[in-house]
Amino acid sequence: MPRAAAGAPVRHVAKETIRSVRPGEVAILAAGDYGELVVARDGEPGRPIVIRADRSHTVIGSTFDGISLRNCRHVILEGVTVYGSVDLLGAEEVAVRHSTVSAKYGIIAKEPPGCTNCYIADNVVTY
């Protein structure tokens, strides 16, 4: 199972700063609506970028209209709520877990080119 790097620095981020996360960092998301997120930066082998919802928000969490991890490498997405699809086409070594996805197409990982060595587990996907 993919994990954050040992001793990875943890940063609390908001909508305005989420795109500044660097390889090896764990980004803890402030509660709020993040809109559409396109992850444009890759992690590195052994130093993934981890985007994680702050589990202390019990009523209002971190929500997205959609997330694109298309062609990304070494990224872990954990515990977010997505009211649109999560796109993994072309992704490698990416994980999506403990998230809730509500969309017609859910988590898109099968259509060519598909994704390689991706871990998708413990999610709730509804239509």
CSV table of N, CA and C in Angstrom, one decimal:
chain,number,residue,atom,x,y,z
A,1,MET,N,0.8,-1.2,0.0
A,1,MET,CA,0.0,0.0,0.0
A,1,MET,C,0.9,1.2,0.0
A,2,PRO,N,0.6,2.2,-0.9
A,2,PRO,CA,1.4,3.4,-0.9
A,2,PRO,C,1.3,4.2,0.3
A,3,ARG,N,2.4,4.8,0.8
A,3,ARG,CA,2.5,5.6,2.0
A,3,ARG,C,3.3,6.9,1.8
A,4,ALA,N,3.0,7.8,2.7
A,4,ALA,CA,3.9,9.0,2.7
A,4,ALA,C,5.3,8.6,3.0
A,5,ALA,N,6.2,9.4,2.6
A,5,ALA,CA,7.6,9.1,2.9
A,5,ALA,C,7.8,9.2,4.5
A,6,ALA,N,8.7,8.4,5.0
A,6,ALA,CA,9.0,8.4,6.4
A,6,ALA,C,9.6,9.8,6.7
A,7,GLY,N,9.0,10.4,7.8
A,7,GLY,CA,9.5,11.7,8.2
A,7,GLY,C,9.0,12.8,7.3
A,8,ALA,N,8.0,12.6,6.4
A,8,ALA,CA,7.6,13.6,5.5
A,8,ALA,C,7.1,14.8,6.2
A,9,PRO,N,7.5,16.0,5.7
A,9,PRO,CA,7.0,17.3,6.3
A,9,PRO,C,5.5,17.4,6.0
A,10,VAL,N,4.7,17.9,7.0
A,10,VAL,CA,3.3,18.0,6.9
A,10,VAL,C,3.0,19.5,6.8
A,11,ARG,N,2.2,19.9,5.8
A,11,ARG,CA,1.8,21.3,5.6
A,11,ARG,C,0.3,21.4,5.6
A,12,HIS,N,-0.2,22.4,6.3
A,12,HIS,CA,-1.7,22.7,6.2
A,12,HIS,C,-1.8,23.6,5.0
A,13,VAL,N,-2.7,23.3,4.1
A,13,VAL,CA,-2.9,24.1,2.9
A,13,VAL,C,-4.4,24.4,2.7
A,14,ALA,N,-4.7,25.5,1.9
A,14,ALA,CA,-6.0,25.9,1.6
A,14,ALA,C,-6.1,25.9,0.1
A,15,LYS,N,-7.2,26.3,-0.4
A,15,LYS,CA,-7.5,26.4,-1.9
A,15,LYS,C,-6.4,27.2,-2.6
A,16,GLU,N,-5.9,28.3,-2.0
A,16,GLU,CA,-5.0,29.2,-2.6
A,16,GLU,C,-3.5,28.6,-2.6
A,17,THR,N,-3.3,27.6,-1.8
A,17,THR,CA,-1.9,27.1,-1.6
A,17,THR,C,-1.7,25.6,-2.0
A,18,ILE,N,-2.8,25.0,-2.3
A,18,ILE,CA,-2.7,23.5,-2.6
A,18,ILE,C,-1.8,23.2,-3.8
A,19,ARG,N,-1.7,24.1,-4.7
A,19,ARG,CA,-0.8,23.8,-5.9
A,19,ARG,C,0.7,23.9,-5.6
A,20,SER,N,1.0,24.4,-4.4
A,20,SER,CA,2.4,24.6,-4.0
A,20,SER,C,3.1,23.4,-3.4
A,21,VAL,N,2.3,22.3,-3.2
A,21,VAL,CA,2.8,21.2,-2.5
A,21,VAL,C,3.9,20.5,-3.4
A,22,ARG,N,5.0,20.1,-2.7
A,22,ARG,CA,6.2,19.6,-3.4
A,22,ARG,C,6.3,18.1,-3.1
A,23,PRO,N,7.1,17.4,-3.9
A,23,PRO,CA,7.4,15.9,-3.7
A,23,PRO,C,7.8,15.7,-2.3
A,24,GLY,N,7.3,14.6,-1.7
A,24,GLY,CA,7.7,14.2,-0.3
A,24,GLY,C,6.8,14.9,0.8
A,25,GLU,N,6.0,15.9,0.4
A,25,GLU,CA,5.2,16.6,1.4
A,25,GLU,C,3.8,15.9,1.6
A,26,VAL,N,3.3,16.1,2.8
A,26,VAL,CA,1.9,15.7,3.1
A,26,VAL,C,1.1,17.0,3.2
A,27,ALA,N,0.1,17.2,2.4
A,27,ALA,CA,-0.7,18.4,2.4
A,27,ALA,C,-2.0,18.1,3.1
A,28,ILE,N,-2.2,18.7,4.3
A,28,ILE,CA,-3.5,18.5,5.0
A,28,ILE,C,-4.4,19.7,4.6
A,29,LEU,N,-5.6,19.3,4.1
A,29,LEU,CA,-6.5,20.3,3.5
A,29,LEU,C,-7.4,20.9,4.5
A,30,ALA,N,-7.4,22.2,4.5
A,30,ALA,CA,-8.4,23.0,5.3
A,30,ALA,C,-9.8,22.7,4.8
A,31,ALA,N,-10.8,22.8,5.6
A,31,ALA,CA,-12.1,22.5,5.2
A,31,ALA,C,-12.5,23.6,4.2
A,32,GLY,N,-13.3,23.2,3.2
A,32,GLY,CA,-13.8,24.2,2.2
A,32,GLY,C,-14.0,23.5,0.9
A,33,ASP,N,-14.5,24.3,0.0
A,33,ASP,CA,-14.8,23.9,-1.4
A,33,ASP,C,-13.6,24.3,-2.3
A,34,TYR,N,-13.0,23.3,-2.9
A,34,TYR,CA,-11.8,23.5,-3.7
A,34,TYR,C,-12.1,23.6,-5.2
A,35,GLY,N,-13.3,23.4,-5.6
A,35,GLY,CA,-13.6,23.5,-7.0
A,35,GLY,C,-13.0,22.3,-7.7
A,36,GLU,N,-12.6,22.6,-9.0
A,36,GLU,CA,-11.9,21.6,-9.8
A,36,GLU,C,-10.4,21.6,-9.4
A,37,LEU,N,-9.8,20.5,-9.3
A,37,LEU,CA,-8.4,20.4,-9.0
A,37,LEU,C,-7.7,19.6,-10.1
A,38,VAL,N,-6.7,20.2,-10.7
A,38,VAL,CA,-5.8,19.5,-11.6
A,38,VAL,C,-4.4,19.5,-11.0
A,39,VAL,N,-4.0,18.3,-10.6
A,39,VAL,CA,-2.7,18.1,-10.0
A,39,VAL,C,-1.7,18.1,-11.1
A,40,ALA,N,-0.8,19.1,-11.1
A,40,ALA,CA,0.1,19.4,-12.3
A,40,ALA,C,1.5,19.0,-11.9
A,41,ARG,N,1.8,18.6,-10.7
A,41,ARG,CA,3.1,18.3,-10.2
A,41,ARG,C,3.2,16.8,-9.8
A,42,ASP,N,4.3,16.1,-10.2
A,42,ASP,CA,4.5,14.8,-9.8
A,42,ASP,C,5.3,14.7,-8.5
A,43,GLY,N,5.0,13.6,-7.7
A,43,GLY,CA,5.9,13.2,-6.6
A,43,GLY,C,7.1,12.5,-7.2
A,44,GLU,N,7.9,11.9,-6.4
A,44,GLU,CA,9.0,11.2,-6.8
A,44,GLU,C,9.0,9.8,-6.2
A,45,PRO,N,9.7,8.8,-6.8
A,45,PRO,CA,9.7,7.5,-6.1
A,45,PRO,C,10.2,7.6,-4.7
A,46,GLY,N,9.4,7.0,-3.8
A,46,GLY,CA,9.7,7.1,-2.3
A,46,GLY,C,9.4,8.4,-1.7
A,47,ARG,N,9.0,9.4,-2.5
A,47,ARG,CA,8.6,10.7,-2.0
A,47,ARG,C,7.4,11.2,-2.7
A,48,PRO,N,6.2,10.5,-2.4
A,48,PRO,CA,5.0,11.0,-3.1
A,48,PRO,C,4.5,12.3,-2.6
A,49,ILE,N,3.7,12.9,-3.4
A,49,ILE,CA,2.9,14.1,-2.9
A,49,ILE,C,1.6,13.4,-2.3
A,50,VAL,N,1.3,13.8,-1.1
A,50,VAL,CA,0.1,13.3,-0.4
A,50,VAL,C,-0.9,14.4,-0.2
A,51,ILE,N,-2.1,14.3,-0.7
A,51,ILE,CA,-3.1,15.2,-0.5
A,51,ILE,C,-4.2,14.6,0.4
A,52,ARG,N,-4.3,15.1,1.6
A,52,ARG,CA,-5.1,14.4,2.6
A,52,ARG,C,-6.1,15.4,3.3
A,53,ALA,N,-7.4,14.9,3.4
A,53,ALA,CA,-8.4,15.7,4.1
A,53,ALA,C,-8.0,15.7,5.6
A,54,ASP,N,-8.3,16.8,6.2
A,54,ASP,CA,-8.1,16.9,7.7
A,54,ASP,C,-9.3,16.2,8.3
A,55,ARG,N,-9.1,15.1,8.9
A,55,ARG,CA,-10.2,14.3,9.5
A,55,ARG,C,-10.8,14.9,10.7
A,56,SER,N,-10.3,16.0,11.2
A,56,SER,CA,-11.0,16.7,12.4
A,56,SER,C,-12.2,17.5,12.0
A,57,HIS,N,-12.4,17.7,10.7
A,57,HIS,CA,-13.6,18.4,10.3
A,57,HIS,C,-14.8,17.4,10.1
A,58,THR,N,-15.7,17.4,11.1
A,58,THR,CA,-16.7,16.4,11.0
A,58,THR,C,-18.0,16.8,10.3
A,59,VAL,N,-18.2,18.1,10.1
A,59,VAL,CA,-19.4,18.5,9.4
A,59,VAL,C,-19.1,19.0,8.0
A,60,ILE,N,-18.2,19.9,7.9
A,60,ILE,CA,-17.8,20.4,6.6
A,60,ILE,C,-16.4,19.9,6.3
A,61,GLY,N,-16.2,19.1,5.3
A,61,GLY,CA,-14.8,18.7,5.0
A,61,GLY,C,-14.2,19.4,3.8
A,62,SER,N,-13.3,18.7,3.1
A,62,SER,CA,-12.7,19.2,1.9
A,62,SER,C,-13.4,18.6,0.7
A,63,THR,N,-14.0,19.5,-0.1
A,63,THR,CA,-14.8,19.0,-1.2
A,63,THR,C,-14.3,19.5,-2.5
A,64,PHE,N,-14.5,18.8,-3.6
A,64,PHE,CA,-14.0,19.1,-4.9
A,64,PHE,C,-15.1,18.9,-5.9
A,65,ASP,N,-15.1,19.6,-7.0
A,65,ASP,CA,-16.0,19.4,-8.1
A,65,ASP,C,-15.5,18.3,-9.0
A,66,GLY,N,-14.2,18.0,-8.9
A,66,GLY,CA,-13.6,17.0,-9.7
A,66,GLY,C,-12.1,17.1,-9.5
A,67,ILE,N,-11.4,16.0,-9.7
A,67,ILE,CA,-9.9,16.0,-9.5
A,67,ILE,C,-9.3,15.2,-10.7
A,68,SER,N,-8.3,15.9,-11.3
A,68,SER,CA,-7.6,15.3,-12.4
A,68,SER,C,-6.2,14.9,-11.9
A,69,LEU,N,-5.9,13.6,-11.9
A,69,LEU,CA,-4.6,13.1,-11.7
A,69,LEU,C,-4.0,12.5,-13.0
A,70,ARG,N,-4.6,13.0,-14.1
A,70,ARG,CA,-4.2,12.5,-15.4
A,70,ARG,C,-2.7,12.7,-15.6
A,71,ASN,N,-2.1,11.6,-16.0
A,71,ASN,CA,-0.6,11.5,-16.3
A,71,ASN,C,0.2,11.8,-15.1
A,72,CYS,N,-0.3,11.8,-13.9
A,72,CYS,CA,0.5,12.1,-12.7
A,72,CYS,C,1.2,10.9,-12.3
A,73,ARG,N,2.3,11.1,-11.5
A,73,ARG,CA,3.1,10.0,-11.0
A,73,ARG,C,3.4,10.3,-9.5
A,74,HIS,N,3.3,9.2,-8.7
A,74,HIS,CA,3.6,9.3,-7.3
A,74,HIS,C,2.8,10.3,-6.5
A,75,VAL,N,1.5,10.2,-6.5
A,75,VAL,CA,0.6,11.1,-5.8
A,75,VAL,C,-0.4,10.2,-5.0
A,76,ILE,N,-0.7,10.6,-3.8
A,76,ILE,CA,-1.7,9.8,-3.0
A,76,ILE,C,-2.8,10.8,-2.6
A,77,LEU,N,-4.0,10.4,-2.8
A,77,LEU,CA,-5.2,11.2,-2.5
A,77,LEU,C,-6.0,10.5,-1.4
A,78,GLU,N,-6.2,11.1,-0.3
A,78,GLU,CA,-6.9,10.4,0.9
A,78,GLU,C,-8.0,11.2,1.5
A,79,GLY,N,-9.1,10.6,1.7
A,79,GLY,CA,-10.2,11.1,2.5
A,79,GLY,C,-11.0,12.3,2.0
A,80,VAL,N,-10.9,12.6,0.7
A,80,VAL,CA,-11.6,13.8,0.2
A,80,VAL,C,-13.0,13.4,-0.3
A,81,THR,N,-13.8,14.4,-0.5
A,81,THR,CA,-15.2,14.2,-1.1
A,81,THR,C,-15.2,14.9,-2.4
A,82,VAL,N,-15.6,14.2,-3.4
A,82,VAL,CA,-15.5,14.7,-4.8
A,82,VAL,C,-16.9,14.5,-5.4
A,83,TYR,N,-17.5,15.7,-5.8
A,83,TYR,CA,-18.8,15.7,-6.5
A,83,TYR,C,-18.6,15.8,-8.0
A,84,GLY,N,-17.8,14.9,-8.5
A,84,GLY,CA,-17.5,14.8,-9.9
A,84,GLY,C,-16.5,13.7,-10.0
A,85,SER,N,-15.9,13.5,-11.1
A,85,SER,CA,-15.0,12.3,-11.3
A,85,SER,C,-13.6,12.6,-10.8
A,86,VAL,N,-12.9,11.4,-10.6
A,86,VAL,CA,-11.5,11.5,-10.3
A,86,VAL,C,-10.8,10.8,-11.5
A,87,ASP,N,-10.0,11.5,-12.3
A,87,ASP,CA,-9.5,11.1,-13.5
A,87,ASP,C,-8.0,10.6,-13.3
A,88,LEU,N,-7.8,9.3,-13.5
A,88,LEU,CA,-6.5,8.6,-13.4
A,88,LEU,C,-5.9,8.2,-14.7
A,89,LEU,N,-6.5,8.6,-15.8
A,89,LEU,CA,-6.0,8.1,-17.1
A,89,LEU,C,-4.5,8.5,-17.3
A,90,GLY,N,-3.7,7.6,-17.6
A,90,GLY,CA,-2.3,7.8,-17.8
A,90,GLY,C,-1.5,7.9,-16.5
A,91,ALA,N,-2.1,7.8,-15.4
A,91,ALA,CA,-1.4,7.9,-14.1
A,91,ALA,C,-0.6,6.7,-13.8
A,92,GLU,N,0.5,6.9,-13.0
A,92,GLU,CA,1.4,5.8,-12.6
A,92,GLU,C,1.7,6.0,-11.1
A,93,GLU,N,1.6,4.8,-10.4
A,93,GLU,CA,2.0,4.9,-9.0
A,93,GLU,C,1.2,5.9,-8.2
A,94,VAL,N,-0.1,6.0,-8.5
A,94,VAL,CA,-1.0,6.9,-7.8
A,94,VAL,C,-2.0,6.1,-6.9
A,95,ALA,N,-2.4,6.7,-5.8
A,95,ALA,CA,-3.4,6.0,-4.9
A,95,ALA,C,-4.5,6.9,-4.6
A,96,VAL,N,-5.7,6.3,-4.6
A,96,VAL,CA,-6.9,7.0,-4.2
A,96,VAL,C,-7.6,6.1,-3.1
A,97,ARG,N,-7.7,6.6,-1.9
A,97,ARG,CA,-8.3,5.8,-0.8
A,97,ARG,C,-9.0,6.6,0.2
A,98,HIS,N,-10.0,5.9,0.8
A,98,HIS,CA,-10.8,6.5,1.9
A,98,HIS,C,-11.5,7.8,1.4
A,99,SER,N,-11.9,7.9,0.2
A,99,SER,CA,-12.5,9.1,-0.4
A,99,SER,C,-14.0,8.7,-0.8
A,100,THR,N,-14.8,9.8,-0.9
A,100,THR,CA,-16.2,9.6,-1.4
A,100,THR,C,-16.3,10.3,-2.7
A,101,VAL,N,-16.8,9.6,-3.7
A,101,VAL,CA,-16.9,10.1,-5.1
A,101,VAL,C,-18.3,10.0,-5.5
A,102,SER,N,-19.0,11.1,-5.9
A,102,SER,CA,-20.3,11.0,-6.3
A,102,SER,C,-20.4,11.6,-7.8
A,103,ALA,N,-20.4,10.7,-8.7
A,103,ALA,CA,-20.4,11.1,-10.1
A,103,ALA,C,-20.8,10.0,-11.0
A,104,LYS,N,-21.2,10.3,-12.2
A,104,LYS,CA,-21.7,9.3,-13.2
A,104,LYS,C,-20.5,8.3,-13.5
A,105,TYR,N,-19.3,8.9,-13.6
A,105,TYR,CA,-18.2,8.0,-14.0
A,105,TYR,C,-17.2,7.7,-12.9
A,106,GLY,N,-17.5,8.3,-11.7
A,106,GLY,CA,-16.7,7.9,-10.5
A,106,GLY,C,-15.2,8.1,-10.7
A,107,ILE,N,-14.5,7.0,-10.5
A,107,ILE,CA,-13.0,7.0,-10.6
A,107,ILE,C,-12.7,6.4,-12.0
A,108,ILE,N,-12.1,7.3,-12.9
A,108,ILE,CA,-11.9,6.9,-14.3
A,108,ILE,C,-10.5,6.3,-14.3
A,109,ALA,N,-10.3,5.0,-14.6
A,109,ALA,CA,-9.0,4.4,-14.6
A,109,ALA,C,-8.9,3.3,-15.7
A,110,LYS,N,-9.9,3.0,-16.3
A,110,LYS,CA,-9.9,1.9,-17.2
A,110,LYS,C,-9.7,2.2,-18.7
A,111,GLU,N,-10.3,3.2,-19.2
A,111,GLU,CA,-10.2,3.6,-20.6
A,111,GLU,C,-8.8,3.7,-21.0
A,112,PRO,N,-8.4,3.3,-22.2
A,112,PRO,CA,-7.0,3.5,-22.7
A,112,PRO,C,-6.6,5.0,-22.6
A,113,PRO,N,-5.5,5.3,-22.0
A,113,PRO,CA,-4.4,4.5,-21.7
A,113,PRO,C,-4.5,3.8,-20.3
A,114,GLY,N,-5.5,4.0,-19.6
A,114,GLY,CA,-5.7,3.4,-18.3
A,114,GLY,C,-4.7,4.0,-17.3
A,115,CYS,N,-4.4,3.2,-16.2
A,115,CYS,CA,-3.4,3.7,-15.3
A,115,CYS,C,-2.5,2.5,-14.9
A,116,THR,N,-1.3,2.7,-14.4
A,116,THR,CA,-0.3,1.7,-14.2
A,116,THR,C,0.1,1.7,-12.7
A,117,ASN,N,0.0,0.5,-12.1
A,117,ASN,CA,0.4,0.4,-10.7
A,117,ASN,C,-0.3,1.4,-9.7
A,118,CYS,N,-1.6,1.6,-9.9
A,118,CYS,CA,-2.3,2.5,-9.1
A,118,CYS,C,-3.1,1.7,-8.0
A,119,TYR,N,-3.3,2.3,-6.9
A,119,TYR,CA,-4.0,1.6,-5.8
A,119,TYR,C,-5.2,2.4,-5.5
A,120,ILE,N,-6.4,1.7,-5.7
A,120,ILE,CA,-7.7,2.3,-5.5
A,120,ILE,C,-8.4,1.5,-4.5
A,121,ALA,N,-8.7,1.9,-3.3
A,121,ALA,CA,-9.3,1.1,-2.3
A,121,ALA,C,-10.0,1.9,-1.2
A,122,ASP,N,-11.0,1.2,-0.6
A,122,ASP,CA,-11.7,1.8,0.5
A,122,ASP,C,-12.4,3.1,0.2
A,123,ASN,N,-12.9,3.3,-1.0
A,123,ASN,CA,-13.6,4.5,-1.4
A,123,ASN,C,-15.1,4.2,-1.4
A,124,VAL,N,-15.9,5.2,-1.3
A,124,VAL,CA,-17.4,5.1,-1.5
A,124,VAL,C,-17.7,5.8,-2.8
A,125,VAL,N,-18.2,5.1,-3.8
A,125,VAL,CA,-18.4,5.7,-5.1
A,125,VAL,C,-19.9,5.5,-5.4
A,126,THR,N,-20.6,6.6,-5.6
A,126,THR,CA,-22.1,6.6,-5.9
A,126,THR,C,-22.4,7.4,-7.1
A,127,TYR,N,-23.5,7.1,-7.7
A,127,TYR,CA,-24.0,7.8,-8.9
A,127,TYR,C,-25.3,8.5,-8.6
